[in-house]
PDB file of C-alpha atoms in Angstrom:
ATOM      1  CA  UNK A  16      15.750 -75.058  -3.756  1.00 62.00           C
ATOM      2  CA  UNK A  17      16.355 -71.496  -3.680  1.00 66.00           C
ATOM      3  CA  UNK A  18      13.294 -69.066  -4.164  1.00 68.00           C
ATOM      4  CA  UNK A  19      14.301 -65.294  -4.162  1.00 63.00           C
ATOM      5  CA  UNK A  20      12.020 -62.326  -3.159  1.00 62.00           C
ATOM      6  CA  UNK A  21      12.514 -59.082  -4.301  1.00 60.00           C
ATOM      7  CA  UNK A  22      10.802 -55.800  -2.912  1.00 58.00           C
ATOM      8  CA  UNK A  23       8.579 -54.134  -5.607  1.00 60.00           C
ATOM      9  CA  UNK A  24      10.300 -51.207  -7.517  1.00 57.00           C
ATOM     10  CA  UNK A  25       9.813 -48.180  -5.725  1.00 56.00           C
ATOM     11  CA  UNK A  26       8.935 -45.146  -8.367  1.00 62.00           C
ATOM     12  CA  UNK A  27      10.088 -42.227  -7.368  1.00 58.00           C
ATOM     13  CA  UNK A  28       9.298 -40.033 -10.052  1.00 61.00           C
ATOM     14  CA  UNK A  29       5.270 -39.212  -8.965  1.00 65.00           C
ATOM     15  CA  UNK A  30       5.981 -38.493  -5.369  1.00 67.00           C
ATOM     16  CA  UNK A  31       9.089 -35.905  -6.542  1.00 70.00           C
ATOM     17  CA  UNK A  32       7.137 -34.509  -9.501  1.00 73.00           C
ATOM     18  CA  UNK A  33       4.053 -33.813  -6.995  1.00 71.00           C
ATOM     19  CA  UNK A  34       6.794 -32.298  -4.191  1.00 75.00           C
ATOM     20  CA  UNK A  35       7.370 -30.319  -6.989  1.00 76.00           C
ATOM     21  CA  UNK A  36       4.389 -28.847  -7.981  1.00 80.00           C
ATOM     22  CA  UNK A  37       3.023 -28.261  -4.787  1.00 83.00           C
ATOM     23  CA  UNK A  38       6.407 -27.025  -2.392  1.00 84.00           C
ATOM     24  CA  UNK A  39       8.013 -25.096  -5.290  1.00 86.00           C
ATOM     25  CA  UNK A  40       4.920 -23.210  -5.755  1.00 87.00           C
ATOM     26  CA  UNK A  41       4.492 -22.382  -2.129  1.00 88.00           C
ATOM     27  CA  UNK A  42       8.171 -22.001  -1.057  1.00 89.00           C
ATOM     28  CA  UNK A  43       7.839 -18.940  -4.073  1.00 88.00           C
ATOM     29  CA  UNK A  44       4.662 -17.371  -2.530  1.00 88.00           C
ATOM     30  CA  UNK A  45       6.314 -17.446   1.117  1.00 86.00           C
ATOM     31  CA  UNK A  46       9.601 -15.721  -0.725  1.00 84.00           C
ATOM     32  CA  UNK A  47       6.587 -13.066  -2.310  1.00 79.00           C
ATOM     33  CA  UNK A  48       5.038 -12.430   0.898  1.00 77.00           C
ATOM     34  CA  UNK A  49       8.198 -12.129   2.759  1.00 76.00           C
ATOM     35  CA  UNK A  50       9.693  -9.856   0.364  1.00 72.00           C
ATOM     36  CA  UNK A  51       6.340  -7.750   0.305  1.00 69.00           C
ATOM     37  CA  UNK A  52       6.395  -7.407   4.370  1.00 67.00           C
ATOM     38  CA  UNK A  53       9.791  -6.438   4.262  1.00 65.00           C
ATOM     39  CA  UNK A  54      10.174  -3.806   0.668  1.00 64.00           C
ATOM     40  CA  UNK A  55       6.470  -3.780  -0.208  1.00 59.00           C
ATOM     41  CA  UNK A  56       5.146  -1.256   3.035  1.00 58.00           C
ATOM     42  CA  UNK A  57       7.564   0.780   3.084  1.00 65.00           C
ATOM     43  CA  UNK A  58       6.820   4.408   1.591  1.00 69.00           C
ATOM     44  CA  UNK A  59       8.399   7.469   0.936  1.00 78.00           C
ATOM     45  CA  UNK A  60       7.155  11.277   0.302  1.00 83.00           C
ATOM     46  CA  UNK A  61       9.857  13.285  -1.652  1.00 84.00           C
ATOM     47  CA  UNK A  62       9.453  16.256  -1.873  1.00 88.00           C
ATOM     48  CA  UNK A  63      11.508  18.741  -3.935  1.00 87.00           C
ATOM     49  CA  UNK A  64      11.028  22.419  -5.257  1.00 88.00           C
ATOM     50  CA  UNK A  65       8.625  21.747  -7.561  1.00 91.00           C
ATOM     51  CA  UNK A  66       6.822  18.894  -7.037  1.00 91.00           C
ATOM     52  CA  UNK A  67       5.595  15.944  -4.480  1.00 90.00           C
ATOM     53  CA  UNK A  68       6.244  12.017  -5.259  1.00 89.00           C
ATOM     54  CA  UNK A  69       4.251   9.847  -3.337  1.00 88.00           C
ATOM     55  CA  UNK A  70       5.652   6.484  -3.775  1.00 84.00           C
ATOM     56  CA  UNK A  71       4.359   3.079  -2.829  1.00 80.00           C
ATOM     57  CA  UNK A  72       5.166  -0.426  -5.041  1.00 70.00           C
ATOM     58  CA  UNK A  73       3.390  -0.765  -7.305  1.00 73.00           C
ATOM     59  CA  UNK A  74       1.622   3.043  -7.018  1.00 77.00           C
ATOM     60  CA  UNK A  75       3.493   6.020  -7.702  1.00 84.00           C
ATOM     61  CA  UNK A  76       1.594   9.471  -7.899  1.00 87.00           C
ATOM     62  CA  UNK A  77       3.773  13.215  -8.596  1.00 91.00           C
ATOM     63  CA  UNK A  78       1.842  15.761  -7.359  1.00 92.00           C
ATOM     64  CA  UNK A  79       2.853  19.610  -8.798  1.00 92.00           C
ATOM     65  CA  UNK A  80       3.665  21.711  -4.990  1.00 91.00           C
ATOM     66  CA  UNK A  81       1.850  24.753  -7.197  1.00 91.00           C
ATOM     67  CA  UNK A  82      -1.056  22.722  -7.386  1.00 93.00           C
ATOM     68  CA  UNK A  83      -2.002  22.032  -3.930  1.00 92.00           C
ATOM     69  CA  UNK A  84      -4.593  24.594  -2.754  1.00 92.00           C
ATOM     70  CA  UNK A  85      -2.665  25.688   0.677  1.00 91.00           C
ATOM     71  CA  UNK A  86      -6.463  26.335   2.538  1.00 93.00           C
ATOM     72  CA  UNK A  87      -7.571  22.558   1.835  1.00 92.00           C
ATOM     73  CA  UNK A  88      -4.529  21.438   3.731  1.00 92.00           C
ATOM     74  CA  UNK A  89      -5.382  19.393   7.177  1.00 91.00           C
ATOM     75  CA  UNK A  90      -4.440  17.102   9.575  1.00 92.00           C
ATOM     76  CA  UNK A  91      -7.318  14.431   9.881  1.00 91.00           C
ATOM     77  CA  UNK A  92      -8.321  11.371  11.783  1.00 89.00           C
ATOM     78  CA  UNK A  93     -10.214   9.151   9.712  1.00 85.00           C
ATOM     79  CA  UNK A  94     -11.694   7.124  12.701  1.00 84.00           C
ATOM     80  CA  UNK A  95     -13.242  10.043  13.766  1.00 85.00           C
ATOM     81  CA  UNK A  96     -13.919  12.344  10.858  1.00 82.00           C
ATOM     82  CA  UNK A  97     -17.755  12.461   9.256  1.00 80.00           C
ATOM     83  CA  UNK A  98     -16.709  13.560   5.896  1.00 81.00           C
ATOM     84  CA  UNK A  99     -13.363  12.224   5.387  1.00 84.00           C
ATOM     85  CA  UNK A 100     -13.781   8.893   6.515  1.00 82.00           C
ATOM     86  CA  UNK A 101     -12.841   5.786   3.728  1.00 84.00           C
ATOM     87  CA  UNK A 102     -16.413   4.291   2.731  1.00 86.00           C
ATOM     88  CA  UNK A 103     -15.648   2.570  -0.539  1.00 88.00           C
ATOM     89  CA  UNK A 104     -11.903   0.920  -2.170  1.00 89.00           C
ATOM     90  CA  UNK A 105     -12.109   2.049  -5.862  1.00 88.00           C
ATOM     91  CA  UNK A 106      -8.892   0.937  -6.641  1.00 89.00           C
ATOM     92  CA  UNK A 107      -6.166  -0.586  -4.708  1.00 85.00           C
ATOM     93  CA  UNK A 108      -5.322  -2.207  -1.588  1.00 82.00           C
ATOM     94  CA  UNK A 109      -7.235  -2.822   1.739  1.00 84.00           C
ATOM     95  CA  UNK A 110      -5.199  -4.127   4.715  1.00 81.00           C
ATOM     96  CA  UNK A 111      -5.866  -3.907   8.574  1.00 81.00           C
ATOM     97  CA  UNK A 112      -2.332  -1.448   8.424  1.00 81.00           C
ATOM     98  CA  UNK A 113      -2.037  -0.003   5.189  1.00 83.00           C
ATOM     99  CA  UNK A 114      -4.500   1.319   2.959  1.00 87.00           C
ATOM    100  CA  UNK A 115      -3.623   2.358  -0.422  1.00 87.00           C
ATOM    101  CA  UNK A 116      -5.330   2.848  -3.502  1.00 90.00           C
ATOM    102  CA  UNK A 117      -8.152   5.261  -5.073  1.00 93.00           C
ATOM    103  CA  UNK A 118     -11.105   5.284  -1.892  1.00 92.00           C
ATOM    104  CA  UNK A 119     -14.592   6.630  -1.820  1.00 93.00           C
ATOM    105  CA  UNK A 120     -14.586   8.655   0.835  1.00 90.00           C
ATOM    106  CA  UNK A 121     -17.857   9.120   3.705  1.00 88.00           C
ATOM    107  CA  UNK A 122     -18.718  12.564   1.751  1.00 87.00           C
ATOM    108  CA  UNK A 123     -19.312  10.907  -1.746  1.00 90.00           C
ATOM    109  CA  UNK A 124     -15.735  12.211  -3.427  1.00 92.00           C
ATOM    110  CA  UNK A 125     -12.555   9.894  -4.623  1.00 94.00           C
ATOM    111  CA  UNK A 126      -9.245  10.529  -2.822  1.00 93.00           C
ATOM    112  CA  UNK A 127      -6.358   8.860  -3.773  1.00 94.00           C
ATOM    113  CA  UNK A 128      -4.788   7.145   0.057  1.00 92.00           C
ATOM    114  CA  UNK A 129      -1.957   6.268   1.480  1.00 90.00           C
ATOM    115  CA  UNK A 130      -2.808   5.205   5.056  1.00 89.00           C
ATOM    116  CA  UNK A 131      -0.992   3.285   7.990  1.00 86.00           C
ATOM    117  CA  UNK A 132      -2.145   5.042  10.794  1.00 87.00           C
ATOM    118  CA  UNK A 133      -5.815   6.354  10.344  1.00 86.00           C
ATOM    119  CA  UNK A 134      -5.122   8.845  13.004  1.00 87.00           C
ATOM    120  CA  UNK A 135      -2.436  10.777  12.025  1.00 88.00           C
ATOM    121  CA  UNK A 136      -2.550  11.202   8.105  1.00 91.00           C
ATOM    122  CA  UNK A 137      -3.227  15.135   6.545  1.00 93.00           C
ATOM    123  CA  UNK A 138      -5.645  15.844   3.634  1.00 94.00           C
ATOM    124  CA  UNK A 139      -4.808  17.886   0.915  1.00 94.00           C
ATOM    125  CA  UNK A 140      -6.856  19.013  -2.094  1.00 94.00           C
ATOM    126  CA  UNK A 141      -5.591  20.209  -5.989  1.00 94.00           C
ATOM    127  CA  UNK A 142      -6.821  23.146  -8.077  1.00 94.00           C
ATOM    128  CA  UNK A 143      -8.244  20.543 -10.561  1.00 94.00           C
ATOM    129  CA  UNK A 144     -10.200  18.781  -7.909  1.00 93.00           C
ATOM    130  CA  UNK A 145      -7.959  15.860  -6.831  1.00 95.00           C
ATOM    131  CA  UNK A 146      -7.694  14.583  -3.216  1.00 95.00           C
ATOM    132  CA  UNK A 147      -4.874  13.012  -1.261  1.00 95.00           C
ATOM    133  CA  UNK A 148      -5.034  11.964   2.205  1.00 94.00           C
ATOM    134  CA  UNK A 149      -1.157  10.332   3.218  1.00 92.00           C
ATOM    135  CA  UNK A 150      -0.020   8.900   6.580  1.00 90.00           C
ATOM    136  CA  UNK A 151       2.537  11.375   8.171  1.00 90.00           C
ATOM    137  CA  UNK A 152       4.897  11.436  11.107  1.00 88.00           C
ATOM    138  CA  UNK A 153       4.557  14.923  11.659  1.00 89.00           C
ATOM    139  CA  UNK A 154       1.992  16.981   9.855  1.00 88.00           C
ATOM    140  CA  UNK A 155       3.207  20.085  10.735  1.00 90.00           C
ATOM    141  CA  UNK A 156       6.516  19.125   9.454  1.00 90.00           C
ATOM    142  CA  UNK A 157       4.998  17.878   6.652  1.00 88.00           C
ATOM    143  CA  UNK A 158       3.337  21.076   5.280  1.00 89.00           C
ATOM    144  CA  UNK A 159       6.562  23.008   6.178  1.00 89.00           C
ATOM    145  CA  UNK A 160       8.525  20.944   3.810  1.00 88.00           C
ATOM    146  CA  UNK A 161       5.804  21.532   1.490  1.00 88.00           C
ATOM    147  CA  UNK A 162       5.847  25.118   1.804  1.00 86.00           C
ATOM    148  CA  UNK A 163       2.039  25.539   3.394  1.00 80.00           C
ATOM    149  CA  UNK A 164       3.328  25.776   7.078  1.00 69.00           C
ATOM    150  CA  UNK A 165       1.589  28.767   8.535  1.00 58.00           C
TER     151      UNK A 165
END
């Protein structure tokens, strides 16, 4: 007398569908963040005769050149400075390294910021009241490409 076991049928299907909803999902968001850290940070000024782009995925601001009231014009440090410190984010993005967005800043005003290094960034103000403070290599080379170089 014979007597035959068999193993139990295995199904597959569950243990691929849940692979599937849980590392599809997350092999995406690394591809997101990776993609972010690499594109996403990187920022550019342009600057041409007549006006100022400030871009930034997903923010993008043109500022008119004739606008920009040439006294307002600074270098600042926002570590140090009592007025022009960022209190509150309005709008935008908060990271240890790049700060961008609509902020509050310490003297009660909005200021639309692009930041990734608090101490070297320039504040500039418009005729109609706006305020930009932007992250600069060189602020002096900055305002002479903007025309507001002493």
């Amino acid at each position: 007398m014979k007597i035959a076991f068999s193993a139990p049928a295995v199904d597959l299907v569950p243990s691929l569908m849940w692979s599937l909803y849980v590392l599809v999902p997350l092999a995406l968001l690394y591809a997101a963040l990776v993609l972010f850290a690499q594109y996403g940070t990187r920022h550019a000024y342009l600057v041409d005769e007549k006006v100022l782009n400030i871009r930034l995925f997903p923010y993008e601001q043109i500022v008119p050149r004739a606008e920009i009231l040439p006294e307002s014009f600074r270098p600042v440090d926002l570590e140090n400075d009592e007025a022009l410190g960022l209190s509150l984010r309005l709008n935008g993005t908060g990271l240890p390294n790049l700060k961008v967005g609509t902020y509050r800043l310490k003297d009660g005003k909005a200021a639309f910021v692009l930041v990734t290094d608090p101490a070297a960034a320039v504040f500039f103000e418009l005729r109609d009241g706006k305020r930009y403070i932007l992250s600069v290599e060189s602020p002096r080379e900055f305002a002479g490409a903007l025309g507001l170089a002493p």
